[in-house]
């Protein structure tokens, strides 16, 4: 039986936790005011981030999250996004994976959509 993948979503500004495993930033834009040292990332996978057009349309409006999630899942089918998603899935195979985002509401971010996909 396959082991359920441990995928977490956190803000990149939070201090790393013991259980984080691989720490991957999934935003297209580097977080404001954060140095690479302070972020303590394993990698930055901006290829998996939503398109600029989709990100701007969404604007982290909670009422648009369901539609954003649907549109973003559609974007994830294009080759560049699909390759990046497959890479994240590989990272999550043998260890915990923490998807990092700069948004103030990670529960309605692309990181949450990705985590949901990776867990299933």
JSON list of C-alpha atoms in Angstrom, two decimals:
[
{"chain": "A", "resi": 1, "resn": "UNK", "atom": "CA", "xyz": [0.00, 0.00, 0.00]},
{"chain": "A", "resi": 2, "resn": "UNK", "atom": "CA", "xyz": [1.35, 3.43, -0.93]},
{"chain": "A", "resi": 3, "resn": "UNK", "atom": "CA", "xyz": [2.26, 5.73, 1.91]},
{"chain": "A", "resi": 4, "resn": "UNK", "atom": "CA", "xyz": [0.23, 8.97, 2.00]},
{"chain": "A", "resi": 5, "resn": "UNK", "atom": "CA", "xyz": [2.45, 11.85, 1.01]},
{"chain": "A", "resi": 6, "resn": "UNK", "atom": "CA", "xyz": [3.23, 14.34, 3.76]},
{"chain": "A", "resi": 7, "resn": "UNK", "atom": "CA", "xyz": [2.80, 17.70, 2.06]},
{"chain": "A", "resi": 8, "resn": "UNK", "atom": "CA", "xyz": [2.60, 20.85, 4.16]},
{"chain": "A", "resi": 9, "resn": "UNK", "atom": "CA", "xyz": [1.82, 24.46, 3.25]},
{"chain": "A", "resi": 10, "resn": "UNK", "atom": "CA", "xyz": [3.47, 27.30, 5.15]},
{"chain": "A", "resi": 11, "resn": "UNK", "atom": "CA", "xyz": [4.38, 30.93, 4.78]},
{"chain": "A", "resi": 12, "resn": "UNK", "atom": "CA", "xyz": [7.96, 31.42, 3.64]},
{"chain": "A", "resi": 13, "resn": "UNK", "atom": "CA", "xyz": [8.40, 34.07, 6.36]},
{"chain": "A", "resi": 14, "resn": "UNK", "atom": "CA", "xyz": [7.89, 31.48, 9.15]},
{"chain": "A", "resi": 15, "resn": "UNK", "atom": "CA", "xyz": [10.93, 29.85, 10.71]},
{"chain": "A", "resi": 16, "resn": "UNK", "atom": "CA", "xyz": [11.66, 26.36, 9.39]},
{"chain": "A", "resi": 17, "resn": "UNK", "atom": "CA", "xyz": [10.20, 23.46, 11.38]},
{"chain": "A", "resi": 18, "resn": "UNK", "atom": "CA", "xyz": [11.77, 20.09, 12.10]},
{"chain": "A", "resi": 19, "resn": "UNK", "atom": "CA", "xyz": [9.03, 18.28, 10.13]},
{"chain": "A", "resi": 20, "resn": "UNK", "atom": "CA", "xyz": [9.33, 20.46, 7.00]},
{"chain": "A", "resi": 21, "resn": "UNK", "atom": "CA", "xyz": [11.41, 18.04, 4.96]},
{"chain": "A", "resi": 22, "resn": "UNK", "atom": "CA", "xyz": [12.20, 19.60, 1.58]},
{"chain": "A", "resi": 23, "resn": "UNK", "atom": "CA", "xyz": [11.32, 23.31, 1.58]},
{"chain": "A", "resi": 24, "resn": "UNK", "atom": "CA", "xyz": [10.22, 24.59, -1.83]},
{"chain": "A", "resi": 25, "resn": "UNK", "atom": "CA", "xyz": [9.03, 28.09, -2.69]},
{"chain": "A", "resi": 26, "resn": "UNK", "atom": "CA", "xyz": [6.19, 27.85, -5.25]},
{"chain": "A", "resi": 27, "resn": "UNK", "atom": "CA", "xyz": [5.58, 31.57, -5.90]},
{"chain": "A", "resi": 28, "resn": "UNK", "atom": "CA", "xyz": [6.53, 33.11, -9.25]},
{"chain": "A", "resi": 29, "resn": "UNK", "atom": "CA", "xyz": [7.85, 36.28, -7.58]},
{"chain": "A", "resi": 30, "resn": "UNK", "atom": "CA", "xyz": [10.55, 36.31, -4.88]},
{"chain": "A", "resi": 31, "resn": "UNK", "atom": "CA", "xyz": [9.08, 37.28, -1.45]},
{"chain": "A", "resi": 32, "resn": "UNK", "atom": "CA", "xyz": [9.53, 40.93, -0.57]},
{"chain": "A", "resi": 33, "resn": "UNK", "atom": "CA", "xyz": [12.19, 41.69, 2.03]},
{"chain": "A", "resi": 34, "resn": "UNK", "atom": "CA", "xyz": [13.45, 38.12, 2.35]},
{"chain": "A", "resi": 35, "resn": "UNK", "atom": "CA", "xyz": [17.05, 37.06, 1.77]},
{"chain": "A", "resi": 36, "resn": "UNK", "atom": "CA", "xyz": [17.89, 33.66, 0.30]},
{"chain": "A", "resi": 37, "resn": "UNK", "atom": "CA", "xyz": [19.74, 32.79, 3.54]},
{"chain": "A", "resi": 38, "resn": "UNK", "atom": "CA", "xyz": [16.79, 33.67, 5.75]},
{"chain": "A", "resi": 39, "resn": "UNK", "atom": "CA", "xyz": [14.32, 31.74, 3.56]},
{"chain": "A", "resi": 40, "resn": "UNK", "atom": "CA", "xyz": [16.30, 28.51, 4.09]},
{"chain": "A", "resi": 41, "resn": "UNK", "atom": "CA", "xyz": [14.89, 26.94, 0.92]},
{"chain": "A", "resi": 42, "resn": "UNK", "atom": "CA", "xyz": [15.91, 23.72, -0.74]},
{"chain": "A", "resi": 43, "resn": "UNK", "atom": "CA", "xyz": [14.72, 25.18, -4.02]},
{"chain": "A", "resi": 44, "resn": "UNK", "atom": "CA", "xyz": [12.54, 27.73, -5.78]},
{"chain": "A", "resi": 45, "resn": "UNK", "atom": "CA", "xyz": [10.16, 26.08, -8.25]},
{"chain": "A", "resi": 46, "resn": "UNK", "atom": "CA", "xyz": [8.64, 29.11, -9.95]},
{"chain": "A", "resi": 47, "resn": "UNK", "atom": "CA", "xyz": [7.75, 27.06, -13.06]},
{"chain": "A", "resi": 48, "resn": "UNK", "atom": "CA", "xyz": [4.84, 25.54, -11.11]},
{"chain": "A", "resi": 49, "resn": "UNK", "atom": "CA", "xyz": [3.37, 28.93, -10.14]},
{"chain": "A", "resi": 50, "resn": "UNK", "atom": "CA", "xyz": [0.16, 30.22, -11.75]},
{"chain": "A", "resi": 51, "resn": "UNK", "atom": "CA", "xyz": [0.49, 32.45, -14.79]},
{"chain": "A", "resi": 52, "resn": "UNK", "atom": "CA", "xyz": [0.81, 36.17, -14.15]},
{"chain": "A", "resi": 53, "resn": "UNK", "atom": "CA", "xyz": [-2.59, 36.66, -15.82]},
{"chain": "A", "resi": 54, "resn": "UNK", "atom": "CA", "xyz": [-4.30, 34.15, -13.51]},
{"chain": "A", "resi": 55, "resn": "UNK", "atom": "CA", "xyz": [-2.51, 35.46, -10.43]},
{"chain": "A", "resi": 56, "resn": "UNK", "atom": "CA", "xyz": [-3.57, 39.05, -11.15]},
{"chain": "A", "resi": 57, "resn": "UNK", "atom": "CA", "xyz": [-7.17, 38.01, -11.92]},
{"chain": "A", "resi": 58, "resn": "UNK", "atom": "CA", "xyz": [-7.38, 36.08, -8.65]},
{"chain": "A", "resi": 59, "resn": "UNK", "atom": "CA", "xyz": [-5.83, 38.74, -6.39]},
{"chain": "A", "resi": 60, "resn": "UNK", "atom": "CA", "xyz": [-6.29, 36.39, -3.38]},
{"chain": "A", "resi": 61, "resn": "UNK", "atom": "CA", "xyz": [-10.00, 37.18, -3.29]},
{"chain": "A", "resi": 62, "resn": "UNK", "atom": "CA", "xyz": [-11.50, 34.39, -1.13]},
{"chain": "A", "resi": 63, "resn": "UNK", "atom": "CA", "xyz": [-14.69, 34.45, -3.22]},
{"chain": "A", "resi": 64, "resn": "UNK", "atom": "CA", "xyz": [-12.64, 33.61, -6.32]},
{"chain": "A", "resi": 65, "resn": "UNK", "atom": "CA", "xyz": [-10.65, 30.73, -4.80]},
{"chain": "A", "resi": 66, "resn": "UNK", "atom": "CA", "xyz": [-12.86, 27.93, -6.16]},
{"chain": "A", "resi": 67, "resn": "UNK", "atom": "CA", "xyz": [-12.66, 29.32, -9.70]},
{"chain": "A", "resi": 68, "resn": "UNK", "atom": "CA", "xyz": [-8.95, 30.10, -9.28]},
{"chain": "A", "resi": 69, "resn": "UNK", "atom": "CA", "xyz": [-8.35, 26.51, -8.19]},
{"chain": "A", "resi": 70, "resn": "UNK", "atom": "CA", "xyz": [-10.20, 25.17, -11.25]},
{"chain": "A", "resi": 71, "resn": "UNK", "atom": "CA", "xyz": [-8.30, 27.45, -13.67]},
{"chain": "A", "resi": 72, "resn": "UNK", "atom": "CA", "xyz": [-4.95, 26.75, -12.00]},
{"chain": "A", "resi": 73, "resn": "UNK", "atom": "CA", "xyz": [-5.47, 22.97, -12.15]},
{"chain": "A", "resi": 74, "resn": "UNK", "atom": "CA", "xyz": [-6.09, 23.47, -15.87]},
{"chain": "A", "resi": 75, "resn": "UNK", "atom": "CA", "xyz": [-2.84, 25.43, -16.25]},
{"chain": "A", "resi": 76, "resn": "UNK", "atom": "CA", "xyz": [-0.98, 22.64, -14.48]},
{"chain": "A", "resi": 77, "resn": "UNK", "atom": "CA", "xyz": [-1.72, 20.38, -17.47]},
{"chain": "A", "resi": 78, "resn": "UNK", "atom": "CA", "xyz": [0.51, 22.37, -19.83]},
{"chain": "A", "resi": 79, "resn": "UNK", "atom": "CA", "xyz": [3.98, 20.79, -20.31]},
{"chain": "A", "resi": 80, "resn": "UNK", "atom": "CA", "xyz": [6.13, 23.25, -18.32]},
{"chain": "A", "resi": 81, "resn": "UNK", "atom": "CA", "xyz": [3.73, 23.24, -15.37]},
{"chain": "A", "resi": 82, "resn": "UNK", "atom": "CA", "xyz": [3.22, 19.45, -15.59]},
{"chain": "A", "resi": 83, "resn": "UNK", "atom": "CA", "xyz": [7.00, 18.83, -15.48]},
{"chain": "A", "resi": 84, "resn": "UNK", "atom": "CA", "xyz": [7.35, 21.07, -12.43]},
{"chain": "A", "resi": 85, "resn": "UNK", "atom": "CA", "xyz": [4.42, 19.34, -10.70]},
{"chain": "A", "resi": 86, "resn": "UNK", "atom": "CA", "xyz": [5.98, 15.93, -11.44]},
{"chain": "A", "resi": 87, "resn": "UNK", "atom": "CA", "xyz": [9.23, 17.19, -9.91]},
{"chain": "A", "resi": 88, "resn": "UNK", "atom": "CA", "xyz": [7.40, 18.20, -6.71]},
{"chain": "A", "resi": 89, "resn": "UNK", "atom": "CA", "xyz": [5.72, 14.80, -6.64]},
{"chain": "A", "resi": 90, "resn": "UNK", "atom": "CA", "xyz": [9.14, 13.13, -6.87]},
{"chain": "A", "resi": 91, "resn": "UNK", "atom": "CA", "xyz": [10.41, 15.27, -3.98]},
{"chain": "A", "resi": 92, "resn": "UNK", "atom": "CA", "xyz": [7.43, 14.16, -1.85]},
{"chain": "A", "resi": 93, "resn": "UNK", "atom": "CA", "xyz": [7.96, 10.43, -2.53]},
{"chain": "A", "resi": 94, "resn": "UNK", "atom": "CA", "xyz": [10.45, 9.64, 0.22]},
{"chain": "A", "resi": 95, "resn": "UNK", "atom": "CA", "xyz": [10.13, 12.54, 2.64]},
{"chain": "A", "resi": 96, "resn": "UNK", "atom": "CA", "xyz": [7.97, 15.40, 3.80]},
{"chain": "A", "resi": 97, "resn": "UNK", "atom": "CA", "xyz": [7.57, 18.32, 1.44]},
{"chain": "A", "resi": 98, "resn": "UNK", "atom": "CA", "xyz": [6.72, 21.84, 2.53]},
{"chain": "A", "resi": 99, "resn": "UNK", "atom": "CA", "xyz": [5.36, 24.19, -0.12]},
{"chain": "A", "resi": 100, "resn": "UNK", "atom": "CA", "xyz": [6.17, 27.78, 0.76]},
{"chain": "A", "resi": 101, "resn": "UNK", "atom": "CA", "xyz": [4.34, 30.91, -0.29]},
{"chain": "A", "resi": 102, "resn": "UNK", "atom": "CA", "xyz": [4.57, 34.57, 0.68]},
{"chain": "A", "resi": 103, "resn": "UNK", "atom": "CA", "xyz": [0.81, 35.13, 0.77]},
{"chain": "A", "resi": 104, "resn": "UNK", "atom": "CA", "xyz": [-0.82, 36.10, 4.07]},
{"chain": "A", "resi": 105, "resn": "UNK", "atom": "CA", "xyz": [-3.51, 33.42, 3.52]},
{"chain": "A", "resi": 106, "resn": "UNK", "atom": "CA", "xyz": [-1.71, 30.23, 2.46]},
{"chain": "A", "resi": 107, "resn": "UNK", "atom": "CA", "xyz": [-4.96, 28.25, 2.79]},
{"chain": "A", "resi": 108, "resn": "UNK", "atom": "CA", "xyz": [-6.31, 30.03, -0.33]},
{"chain": "A", "resi": 109, "resn": "UNK", "atom": "CA", "xyz": [-3.07, 30.05, -2.32]},
{"chain": "A", "resi": 110, "resn": "UNK", "atom": "CA", "xyz": [-1.58, 28.09, -5.21]},
{"chain": "A", "resi": 111, "resn": "UNK", "atom": "CA", "xyz": [0.46, 26.20, -2.60]},
{"chain": "A", "resi": 112, "resn": "UNK", "atom": "CA", "xyz": [-2.75, 24.77, -1.12]},
{"chain": "A", "resi": 113, "resn": "UNK", "atom": "CA", "xyz": [-4.00, 23.72, -4.57]},
{"chain": "A", "resi": 114, "resn": "UNK", "atom": "CA", "xyz": [-0.64, 22.02, -5.24]},
{"chain": "A", "resi": 115, "resn": "UNK", "atom": "CA", "xyz": [-0.60, 20.31, -1.84]},
{"chain": "A", "resi": 116, "resn": "UNK", "atom": "CA", "xyz": [-4.10, 18.97, -2.46]},
{"chain": "A", "resi": 117, "resn": "UNK", "atom": "CA", "xyz": [-3.01, 17.56, -5.85]},
{"chain": "A", "resi": 118, "resn": "UNK", "atom": "CA", "xyz": [0.18, 16.06, -4.45]},
{"chain": "A", "resi": 119, "resn": "UNK", "atom": "CA", "xyz": [-1.59, 14.40, -1.53]},
{"chain": "A", "resi": 120, "resn": "UNK", "atom": "CA", "xyz": [-4.12, 12.65, -3.80]}
]
